[in-house]
XYZ file of C-alpha atoms in Angstrom:
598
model
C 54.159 13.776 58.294
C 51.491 15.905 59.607
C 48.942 13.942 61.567
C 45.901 15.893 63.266
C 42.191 14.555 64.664
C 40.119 16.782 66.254
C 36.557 17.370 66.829
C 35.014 21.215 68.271
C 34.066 20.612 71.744
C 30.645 20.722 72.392
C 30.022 22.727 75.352
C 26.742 23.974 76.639
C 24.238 26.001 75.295
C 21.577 26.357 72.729
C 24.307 28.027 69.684
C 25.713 24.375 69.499
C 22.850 22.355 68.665
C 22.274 20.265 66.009
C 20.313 22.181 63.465
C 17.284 20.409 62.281
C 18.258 20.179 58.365
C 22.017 18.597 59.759
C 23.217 16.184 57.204
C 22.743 12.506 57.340
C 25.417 11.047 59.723
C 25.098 7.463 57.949
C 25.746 8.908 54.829
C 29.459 8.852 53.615
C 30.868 9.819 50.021
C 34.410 7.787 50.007
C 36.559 9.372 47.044
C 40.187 9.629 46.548
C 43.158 12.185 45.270
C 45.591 10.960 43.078
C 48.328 13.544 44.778
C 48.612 13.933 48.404
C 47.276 17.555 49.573
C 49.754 20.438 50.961
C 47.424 21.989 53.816
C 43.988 24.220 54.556
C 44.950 27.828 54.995
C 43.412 28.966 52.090
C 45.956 32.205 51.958
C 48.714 29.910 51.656
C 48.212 27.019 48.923
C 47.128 26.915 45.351
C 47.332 23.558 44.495
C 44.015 21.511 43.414
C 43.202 19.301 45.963
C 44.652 21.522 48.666
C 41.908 23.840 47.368
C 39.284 20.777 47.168
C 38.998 20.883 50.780
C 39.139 24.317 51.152
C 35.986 24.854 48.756
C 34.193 22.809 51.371
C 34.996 24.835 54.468
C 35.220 28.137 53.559
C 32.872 30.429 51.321
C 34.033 33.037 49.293
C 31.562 36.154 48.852
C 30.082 34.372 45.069
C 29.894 31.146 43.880
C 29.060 29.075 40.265
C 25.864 27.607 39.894
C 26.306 23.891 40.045
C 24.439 23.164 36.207
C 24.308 26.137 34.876
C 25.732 25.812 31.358
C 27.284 28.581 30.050
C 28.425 29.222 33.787
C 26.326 31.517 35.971
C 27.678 33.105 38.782
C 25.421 33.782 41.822
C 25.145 35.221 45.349
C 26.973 33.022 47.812
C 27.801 34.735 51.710
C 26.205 37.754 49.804
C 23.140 38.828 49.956
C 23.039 39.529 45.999
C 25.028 40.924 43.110
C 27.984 43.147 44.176
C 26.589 46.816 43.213
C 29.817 47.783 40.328
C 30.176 51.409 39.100
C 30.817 52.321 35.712
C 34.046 52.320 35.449
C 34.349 48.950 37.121
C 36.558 50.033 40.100
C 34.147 50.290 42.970
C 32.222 46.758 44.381
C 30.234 47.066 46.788
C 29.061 43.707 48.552
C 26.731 43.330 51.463
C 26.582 39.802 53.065
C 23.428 37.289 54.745
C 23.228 38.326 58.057
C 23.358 35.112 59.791
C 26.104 33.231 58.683
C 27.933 31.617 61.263
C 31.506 29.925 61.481
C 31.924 26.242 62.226
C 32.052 26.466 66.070
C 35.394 25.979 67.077
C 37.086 25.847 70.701
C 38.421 29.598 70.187
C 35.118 30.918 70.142
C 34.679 29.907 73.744
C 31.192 28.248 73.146
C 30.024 31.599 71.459
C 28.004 31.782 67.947
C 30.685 33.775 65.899
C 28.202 34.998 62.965
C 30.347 36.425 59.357
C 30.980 40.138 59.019
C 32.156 42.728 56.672
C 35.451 42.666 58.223
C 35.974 39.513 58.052
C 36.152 39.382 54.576
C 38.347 42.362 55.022
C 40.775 40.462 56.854
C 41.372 37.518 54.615
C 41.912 39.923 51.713
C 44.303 41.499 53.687
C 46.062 38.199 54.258
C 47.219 37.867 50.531
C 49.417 40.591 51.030
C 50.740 39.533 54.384
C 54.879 38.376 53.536
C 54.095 36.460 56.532
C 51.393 34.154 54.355
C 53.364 34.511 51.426
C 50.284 33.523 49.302
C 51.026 32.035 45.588
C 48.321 34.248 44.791
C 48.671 37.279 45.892
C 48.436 39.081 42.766
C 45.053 38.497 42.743
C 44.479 40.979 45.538
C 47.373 42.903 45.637
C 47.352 43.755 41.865
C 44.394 45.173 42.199
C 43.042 46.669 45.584
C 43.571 49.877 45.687
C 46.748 50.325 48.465
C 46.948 46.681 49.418
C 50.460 46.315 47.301
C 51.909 49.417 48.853
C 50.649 47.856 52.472
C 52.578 44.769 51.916
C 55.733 46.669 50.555
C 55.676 48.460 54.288
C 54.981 44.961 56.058
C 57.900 43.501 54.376
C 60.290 46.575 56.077
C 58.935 46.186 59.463
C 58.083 42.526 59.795
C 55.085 42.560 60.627
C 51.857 43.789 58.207
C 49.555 46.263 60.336
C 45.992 44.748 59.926
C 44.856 47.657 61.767
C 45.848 50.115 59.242
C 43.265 51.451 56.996
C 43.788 50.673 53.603
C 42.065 53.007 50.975
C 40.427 49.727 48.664
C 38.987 47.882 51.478
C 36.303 50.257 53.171
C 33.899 47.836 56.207
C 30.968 50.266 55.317
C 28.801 49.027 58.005
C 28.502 45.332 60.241
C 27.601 43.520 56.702
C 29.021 45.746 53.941
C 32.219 45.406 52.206
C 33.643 48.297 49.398
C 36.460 47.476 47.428
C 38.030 49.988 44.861
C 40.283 48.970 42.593
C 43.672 50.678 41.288
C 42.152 50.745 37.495
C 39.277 49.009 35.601
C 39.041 45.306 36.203
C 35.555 44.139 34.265
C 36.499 40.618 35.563
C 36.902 40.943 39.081
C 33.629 39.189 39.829
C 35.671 36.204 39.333
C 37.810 36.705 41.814
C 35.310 37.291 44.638
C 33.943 33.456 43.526
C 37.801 32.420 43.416
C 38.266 29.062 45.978
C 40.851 30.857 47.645
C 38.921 33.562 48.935
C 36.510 32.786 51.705
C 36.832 34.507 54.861
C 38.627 33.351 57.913
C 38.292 34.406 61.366
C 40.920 36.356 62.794
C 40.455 34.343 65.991
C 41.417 30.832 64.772
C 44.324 32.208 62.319
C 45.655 33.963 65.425
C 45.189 31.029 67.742
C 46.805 28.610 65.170
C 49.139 31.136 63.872
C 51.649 27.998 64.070
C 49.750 25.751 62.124
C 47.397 27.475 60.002
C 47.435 24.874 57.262
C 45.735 22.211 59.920
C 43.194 24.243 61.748
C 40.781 25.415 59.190
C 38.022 26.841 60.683
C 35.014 28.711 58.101
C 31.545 29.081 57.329
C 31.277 26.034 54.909
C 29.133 22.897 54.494
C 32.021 20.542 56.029
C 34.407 21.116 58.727
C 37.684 19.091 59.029
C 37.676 16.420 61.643
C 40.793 14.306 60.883
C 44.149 14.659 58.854
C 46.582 11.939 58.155
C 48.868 14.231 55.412
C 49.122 12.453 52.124
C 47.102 9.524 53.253
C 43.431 10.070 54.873
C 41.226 13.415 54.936
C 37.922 12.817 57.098
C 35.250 15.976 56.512
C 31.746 16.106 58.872
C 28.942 18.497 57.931
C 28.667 21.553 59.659
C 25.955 21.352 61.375
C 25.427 25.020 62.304
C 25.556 25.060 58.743
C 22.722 27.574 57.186
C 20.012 26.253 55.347
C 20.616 25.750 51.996
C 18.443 23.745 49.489
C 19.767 22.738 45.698
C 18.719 25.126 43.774
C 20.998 23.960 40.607
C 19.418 25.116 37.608
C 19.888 23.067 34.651
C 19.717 23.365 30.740
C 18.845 21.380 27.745
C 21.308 18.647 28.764
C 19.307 15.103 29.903
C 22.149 14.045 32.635
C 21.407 17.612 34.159
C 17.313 17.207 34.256
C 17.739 14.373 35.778
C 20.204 15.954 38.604
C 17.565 18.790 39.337
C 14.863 16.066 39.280
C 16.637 13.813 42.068
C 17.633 16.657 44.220
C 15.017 18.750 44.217
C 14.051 20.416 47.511
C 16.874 18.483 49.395
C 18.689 20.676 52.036
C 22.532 20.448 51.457
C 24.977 18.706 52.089
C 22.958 15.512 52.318
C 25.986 13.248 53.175
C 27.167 13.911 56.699
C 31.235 12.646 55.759
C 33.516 12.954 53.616
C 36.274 10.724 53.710
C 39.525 10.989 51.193
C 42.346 8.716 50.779
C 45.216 9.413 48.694
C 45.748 6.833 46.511
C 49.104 7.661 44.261
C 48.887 4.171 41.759
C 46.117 4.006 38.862
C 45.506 0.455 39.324
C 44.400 0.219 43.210
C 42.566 3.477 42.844
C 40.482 1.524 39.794
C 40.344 -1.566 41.450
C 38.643 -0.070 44.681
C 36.225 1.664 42.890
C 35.407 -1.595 41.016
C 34.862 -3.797 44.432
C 32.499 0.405 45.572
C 35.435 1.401 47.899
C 35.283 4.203 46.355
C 32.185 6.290 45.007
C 33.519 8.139 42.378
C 36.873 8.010 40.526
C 38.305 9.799 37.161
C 38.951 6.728 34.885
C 42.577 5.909 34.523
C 44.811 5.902 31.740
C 45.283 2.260 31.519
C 41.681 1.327 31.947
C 40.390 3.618 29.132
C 40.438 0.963 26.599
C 37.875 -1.346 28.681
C 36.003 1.573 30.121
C 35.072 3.673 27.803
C 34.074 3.693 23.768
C 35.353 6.278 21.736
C 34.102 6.351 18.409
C 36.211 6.586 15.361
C 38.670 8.335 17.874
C 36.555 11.230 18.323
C 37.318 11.886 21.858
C 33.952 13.989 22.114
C 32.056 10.779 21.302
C 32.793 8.619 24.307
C 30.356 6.171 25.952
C 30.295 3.866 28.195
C 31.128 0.020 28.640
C 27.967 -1.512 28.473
C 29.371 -4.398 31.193
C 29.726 -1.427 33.902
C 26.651 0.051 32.801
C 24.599 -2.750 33.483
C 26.237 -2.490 36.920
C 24.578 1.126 36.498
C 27.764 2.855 36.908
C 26.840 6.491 35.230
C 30.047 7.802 32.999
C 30.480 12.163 32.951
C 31.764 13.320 30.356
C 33.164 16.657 30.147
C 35.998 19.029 28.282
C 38.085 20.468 31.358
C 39.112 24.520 31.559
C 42.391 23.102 32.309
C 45.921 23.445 30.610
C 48.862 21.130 31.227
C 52.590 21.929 30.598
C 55.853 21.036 31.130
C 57.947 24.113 31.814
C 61.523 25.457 32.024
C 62.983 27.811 34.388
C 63.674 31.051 32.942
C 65.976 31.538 35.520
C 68.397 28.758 35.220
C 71.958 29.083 33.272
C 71.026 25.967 30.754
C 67.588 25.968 29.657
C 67.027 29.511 30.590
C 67.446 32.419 29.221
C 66.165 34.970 25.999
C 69.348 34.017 23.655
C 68.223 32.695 20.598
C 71.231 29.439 21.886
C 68.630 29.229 24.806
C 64.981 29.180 22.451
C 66.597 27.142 20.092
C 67.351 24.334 22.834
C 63.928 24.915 24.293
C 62.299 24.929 20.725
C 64.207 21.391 19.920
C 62.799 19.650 22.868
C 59.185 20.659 22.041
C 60.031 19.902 18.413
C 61.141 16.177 19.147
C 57.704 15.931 21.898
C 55.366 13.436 20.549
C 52.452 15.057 21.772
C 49.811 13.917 19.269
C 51.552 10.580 18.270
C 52.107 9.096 21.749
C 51.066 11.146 24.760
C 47.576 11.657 24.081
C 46.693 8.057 22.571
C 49.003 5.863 24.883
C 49.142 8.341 28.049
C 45.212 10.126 27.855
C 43.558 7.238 26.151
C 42.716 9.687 22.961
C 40.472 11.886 26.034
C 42.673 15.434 25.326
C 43.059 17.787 23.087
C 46.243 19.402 21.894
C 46.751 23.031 23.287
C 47.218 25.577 20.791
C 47.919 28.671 23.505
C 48.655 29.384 26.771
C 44.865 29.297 27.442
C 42.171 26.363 27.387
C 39.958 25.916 24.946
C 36.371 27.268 25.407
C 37.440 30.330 27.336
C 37.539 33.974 26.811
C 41.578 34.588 25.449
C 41.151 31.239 24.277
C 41.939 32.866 20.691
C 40.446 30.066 18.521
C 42.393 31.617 15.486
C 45.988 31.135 16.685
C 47.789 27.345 16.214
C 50.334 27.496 18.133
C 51.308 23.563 18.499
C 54.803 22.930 18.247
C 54.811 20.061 15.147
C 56.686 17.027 16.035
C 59.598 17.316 14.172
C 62.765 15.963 15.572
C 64.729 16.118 12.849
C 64.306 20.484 12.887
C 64.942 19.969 16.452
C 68.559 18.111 15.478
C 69.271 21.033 12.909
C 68.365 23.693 15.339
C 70.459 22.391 17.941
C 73.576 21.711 15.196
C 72.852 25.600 13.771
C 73.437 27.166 17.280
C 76.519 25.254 18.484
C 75.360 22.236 20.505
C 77.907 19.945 18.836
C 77.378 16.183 19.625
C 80.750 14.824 21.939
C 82.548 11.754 22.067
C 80.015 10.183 23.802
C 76.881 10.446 21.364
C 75.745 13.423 23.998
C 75.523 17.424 23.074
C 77.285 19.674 24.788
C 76.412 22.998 25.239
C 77.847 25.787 22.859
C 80.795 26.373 25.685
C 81.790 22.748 25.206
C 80.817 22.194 28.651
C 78.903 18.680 29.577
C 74.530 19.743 28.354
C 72.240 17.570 30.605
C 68.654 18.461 31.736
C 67.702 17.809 35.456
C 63.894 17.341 34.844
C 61.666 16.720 38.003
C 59.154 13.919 38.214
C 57.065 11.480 40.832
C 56.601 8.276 41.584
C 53.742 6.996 40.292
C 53.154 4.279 37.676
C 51.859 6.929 35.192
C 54.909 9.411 36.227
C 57.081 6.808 34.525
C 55.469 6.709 31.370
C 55.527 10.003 30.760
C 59.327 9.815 31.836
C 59.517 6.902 29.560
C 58.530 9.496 26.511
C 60.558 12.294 27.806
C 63.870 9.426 27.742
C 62.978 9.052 23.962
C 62.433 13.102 23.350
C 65.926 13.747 24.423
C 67.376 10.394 23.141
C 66.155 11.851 19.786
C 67.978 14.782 20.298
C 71.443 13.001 22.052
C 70.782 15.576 24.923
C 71.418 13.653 28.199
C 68.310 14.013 30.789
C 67.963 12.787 34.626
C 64.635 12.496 36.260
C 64.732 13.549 39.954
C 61.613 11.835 41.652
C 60.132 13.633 45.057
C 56.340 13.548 45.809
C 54.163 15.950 43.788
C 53.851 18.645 47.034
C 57.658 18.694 47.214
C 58.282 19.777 44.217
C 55.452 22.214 43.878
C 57.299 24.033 47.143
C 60.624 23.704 45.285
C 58.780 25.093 41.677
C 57.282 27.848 43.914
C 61.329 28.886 44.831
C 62.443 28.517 41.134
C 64.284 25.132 42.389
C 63.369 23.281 39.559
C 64.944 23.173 35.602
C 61.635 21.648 34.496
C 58.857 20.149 35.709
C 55.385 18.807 34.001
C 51.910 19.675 35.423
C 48.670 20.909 34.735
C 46.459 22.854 36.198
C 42.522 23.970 36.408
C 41.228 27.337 35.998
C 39.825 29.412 38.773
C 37.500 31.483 36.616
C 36.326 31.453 33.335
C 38.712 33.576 31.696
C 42.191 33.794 30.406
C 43.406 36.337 32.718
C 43.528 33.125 35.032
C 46.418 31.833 33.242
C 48.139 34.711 31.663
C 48.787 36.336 34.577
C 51.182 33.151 35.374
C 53.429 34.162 32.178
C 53.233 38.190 33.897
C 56.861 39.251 35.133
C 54.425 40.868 38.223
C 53.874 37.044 39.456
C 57.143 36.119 39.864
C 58.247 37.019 43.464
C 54.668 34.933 44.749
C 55.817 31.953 42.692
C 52.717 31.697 40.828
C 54.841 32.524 37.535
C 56.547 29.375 37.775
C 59.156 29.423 34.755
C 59.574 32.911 35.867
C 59.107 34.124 32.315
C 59.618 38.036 31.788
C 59.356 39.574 28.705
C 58.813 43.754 28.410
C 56.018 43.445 25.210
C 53.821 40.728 27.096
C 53.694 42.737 30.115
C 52.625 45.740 28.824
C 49.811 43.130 26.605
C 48.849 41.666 29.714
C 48.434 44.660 31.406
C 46.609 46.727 28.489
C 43.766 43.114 28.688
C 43.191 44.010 32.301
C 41.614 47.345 30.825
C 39.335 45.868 28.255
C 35.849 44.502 28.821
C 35.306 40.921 26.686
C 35.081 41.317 23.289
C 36.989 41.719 19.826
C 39.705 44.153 21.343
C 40.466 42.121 23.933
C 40.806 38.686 22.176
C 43.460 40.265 20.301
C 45.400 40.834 22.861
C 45.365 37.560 24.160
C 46.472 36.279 20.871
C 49.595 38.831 20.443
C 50.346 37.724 24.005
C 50.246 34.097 22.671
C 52.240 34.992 19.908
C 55.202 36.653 22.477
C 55.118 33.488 24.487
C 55.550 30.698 21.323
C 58.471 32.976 20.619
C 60.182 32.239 23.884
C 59.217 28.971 24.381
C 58.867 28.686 27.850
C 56.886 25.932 27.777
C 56.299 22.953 26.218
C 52.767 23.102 25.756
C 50.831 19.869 26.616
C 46.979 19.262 26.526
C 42.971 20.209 27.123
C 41.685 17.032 29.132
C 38.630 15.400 28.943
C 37.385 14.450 32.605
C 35.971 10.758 32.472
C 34.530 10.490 35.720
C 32.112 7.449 37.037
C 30.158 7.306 39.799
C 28.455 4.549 41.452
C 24.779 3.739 40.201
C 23.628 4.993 44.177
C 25.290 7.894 43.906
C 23.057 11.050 43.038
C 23.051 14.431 41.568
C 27.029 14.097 40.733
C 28.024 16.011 37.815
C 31.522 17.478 37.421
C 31.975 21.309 36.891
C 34.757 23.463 35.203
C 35.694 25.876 37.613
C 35.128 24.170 41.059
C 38.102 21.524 41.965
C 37.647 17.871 42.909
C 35.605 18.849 45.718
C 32.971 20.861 44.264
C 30.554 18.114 43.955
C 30.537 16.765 47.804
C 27.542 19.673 48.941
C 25.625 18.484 45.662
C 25.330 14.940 45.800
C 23.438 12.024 48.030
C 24.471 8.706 48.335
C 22.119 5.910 48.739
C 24.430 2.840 49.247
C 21.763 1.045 51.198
């Protein structure tokens, strides 16, 4: 366990003062994660509340507005718009003068303001073999000469930052130009991606050991202790630039209000941040309940009593009037999120293209009870069954394609009996070989982990297939699902952007050496569909590929596909201005909100 508490020095001089719009010291929003956290180096994680701190101390070149409904990207470190040619291959970016990083011992009591280059660094980073990023292919499939500079790093050793690299031109002390290998109409997304605010050289260099627990940006919060899977402590900046909400909200009433109460307020307003990781539903409700915590996604088992959803409509959902009265304020909102359990493409029993291999894939999601016990007993009726690889409500969402897997377990029987997985002895299937078939499928800990083992015992009971449940923590086993360790695994995940290039590109044989393809799925005709999407601005054309590409992938079955969540978030009466958003992660509400506790 990884255990770190520092503060930057202060040393003399002016460049270290307290700025005179610093955040409230006595304010403190107390929250929790449900998973412990894998580290801070924002080149080397991709998991969501990894990336929940990371949104909070460093600053990638856009960013979402915080109401905006349909989402509206804006400036961020930039000083507007990236300037896009035609052809939508060149960006050109020029950033605030004036930005500064968090000061940090290896500045030497120097102001270290954000350049051009720096940005040109961290890009650089993603396709260092040294980081090893899990999302690499965000940068490297694109950048013009960034691939083919990480190809040479991996034969020497060592990637030469120094070399110039033809799609990542420092035009002057504040202006970036990127060119891309082909057309990428999207790519604005990326430059407001989580992962991609800039580092300093300096700090990665003098923590080059332990990246992951040094983070040192330009962000509202800077890290000031870490107890690893147990306690995160964040303090505002305060060389932090001035920055007043400027959220612009719609129609909605919950978001008028927002703007109303924090208008003209200088962010962040809270001056700490302090996370515990709390694995267990019930002690993460109860310490909400008894305002131990300040805001908390409503657990499974407390849906009933927290929330009314009428005539099982999940969209209609209110409110217990007991907690409002205690004027507890309920959000409400359909995630851009997709959850999944997956097999490994890879290994010699599930895996595989045979149609032996789909058909044992295609029983198991045949003999899932998605609709008839998951989402009522397991989501509280707050989810909506996925019908493609991509959420609901974004573009490759293909609204015309029903791709649920029917519950079925008697087809899943047949199937299994038509391609030679005879039923032994024992009551168990073997596999067409006559050698012993059991499924290794990893799994946590927690309380809600074993229900949803509980339902996977009774999918594969149904089917006489034998199945063992390997428990590690959740950050174990992402590491071993980023090696292809794993014969299957269930998780979910949020999207970065607002687009279904997010999580295609996860099914693309390209992502399979960073790990981000995690069943390692590889198939010649969704390639080349992927690849032709890249080409295509939004629109008619494109959504067909999406849904041919969602066509390849219910042919292969490499997933069981799972559900659209509903967040059901509550905050505390004092709490202001908190609003959940689709694309920023657990922590992209701590700049936005005040907290008034006494």
């Amino acid at each position: 366990m990884t255990h770190l508490k520092w503060l930057p020095m202060l040393m003399l001089g002016g460049s270290l003062a307290l700025s005179a719009h610093a955040a409230d010291p006595n304010k403190v929003l107390r929250i929790s994660f449900p998973v412990p956290e894998t580290g801070f180096d924002p080149g080397k994680v991709n998991d969501v509340y990894s990336i929940g701190v990371i949104e909070n101390i460093f600053e990638p070149l856009l960013k979402y507005d915080y109401l905006a409904r349909p989402l509206k990207m804006k400036p961020n470190t930039a000083a507007a718009m990236p300037e896009v040619s035609a052809d939508g291959r060149v960006y050109t970016i020029r950033i605030q003068p004036g930005i500064y990083f968090a000061d940090d011992p290896v500045f030497k009591g120097k102001k270290r303001e954000l350049t051009a280059e720096d940005y040109a660094y961290s890009f650089k980073r993603f396709a260092d073999p040294v980081v090893n990023s899990p999302v690499s292919n965000m940068m490297t499939d694109w950048v013009l000469g960034l691939a083919e500079a990480g190809k040479r790093a991996s034969k020497t050793g060592k990637f030469d930052y120094a070399s110039p690299i033809p799609g990542i031109q420092v035009l002057d002390r504040y202006t970036l130009r990127l060119t891309l290998t082909k057309t990428n109409f999207i790519f604005l997304y990326t430059l407001a991606a989580k992962q991609f605010g800039a580092v300093a050289r300096e700090a990665i260099e003098a923590y080059s050991k332990d990246t992951m627990s040094h983070p040192v940006g330009t962000g509202p919060f800077m890290l000031s202790e870490w107890k690893q899977g147990s306690k995160i402590v964040l303090l505002a900046n305060p060389g932090y630039r001035k920055m007043v909400f400027d959220g612009e909200p719609g129609g909605d009433p919950r978001d008028q209000e927002i703007a109303r109460e924090m208008a003209g307020k200088t962010l962040p307003v809270v001056g700490r941040v302090e996370v515990r990781v709390i694995e267990e539903d019930q002690p993460r409700w109860l310490s909400f309940l008894n305002k131990q915590l300040d805001v908390v996604a409503v657990p499974k088992a407390a849906m009933k009593t927290a929330l009314h959803v009428m005539d099982n409509d999940p969209f209609q959902t209110t409110l217990n009037p007991v907690l409002a009265k205690r004027g507890i304020k309920l959000s409400h909102v359909l995630n851009l999120d997709v959850t999944y359990a997956y097999f490994n493409m890879l290994d010699p029993v599930v895996g595989g293209y045979g149609k032996d291999k789909i058909a044992l894939r295609r029983a198991i999601a045949l003999a899932y009870p998605l609709k008839q016990e998951v989402v009522p007993l397991l989501y509280g009726n707050q989810a909506v069954p996925m019908q493609g690889a991509v959420s609901t409500g974004m573009a490759g969402s293909s609204p015309g394609f029903r791709g649920e897997v029917k519950y079925d377990p008697a087809l899943g029987n047949a199937l299994l009996d038509q391609f030679g997985y005879k039923i032994g002895p024992d009551g168990y299937r073997t596999l067409p070989n006559g050698k012993p078939l059991q499924i290794t499928q990893a799994t946590q800990a927690s309380a809600l982990d074993k229900q949803f083992n509980q339902i996977w015992q009774k999918t594969f009971d149904s089917l006489k297939i034998r199945v063992n449940f390997k428990v590690a923590k959740w950050n174990e086993n992402l590491k071993s699902a980023y090696g292809h360790k794993l014969q299957m695994w269930s998780l979910g995940g949020s999207a970065s952007m607002p687009d279904g290039d997010d999580t295609m590109v996860e099914l693309w044989t390209d992502s399979i050496a960073s790990g981000s393809n995690l069943s390692a799925f590889s198939r010649p005709k969704f390639d080349q569909l992927f690849e032709a999407s890249r080409l295509l601005p939004n629109g008619p054309e494109r959504e067909a590929k999406f849904e041919q590409m969602n066509r390849v992938v219910a042919a292969y079955q490499p997933y069981v596909l799972g559900v659209t969540r509903f967040t059901n978030s509550l905050s505390q009466g004092y709490v202001l201005g908190y609003k959940p958003h689709p694309i920023y992660t657990v922590g992209g509400f701590w700049r936005y909100v005040d907290v008034n506790r006494r």
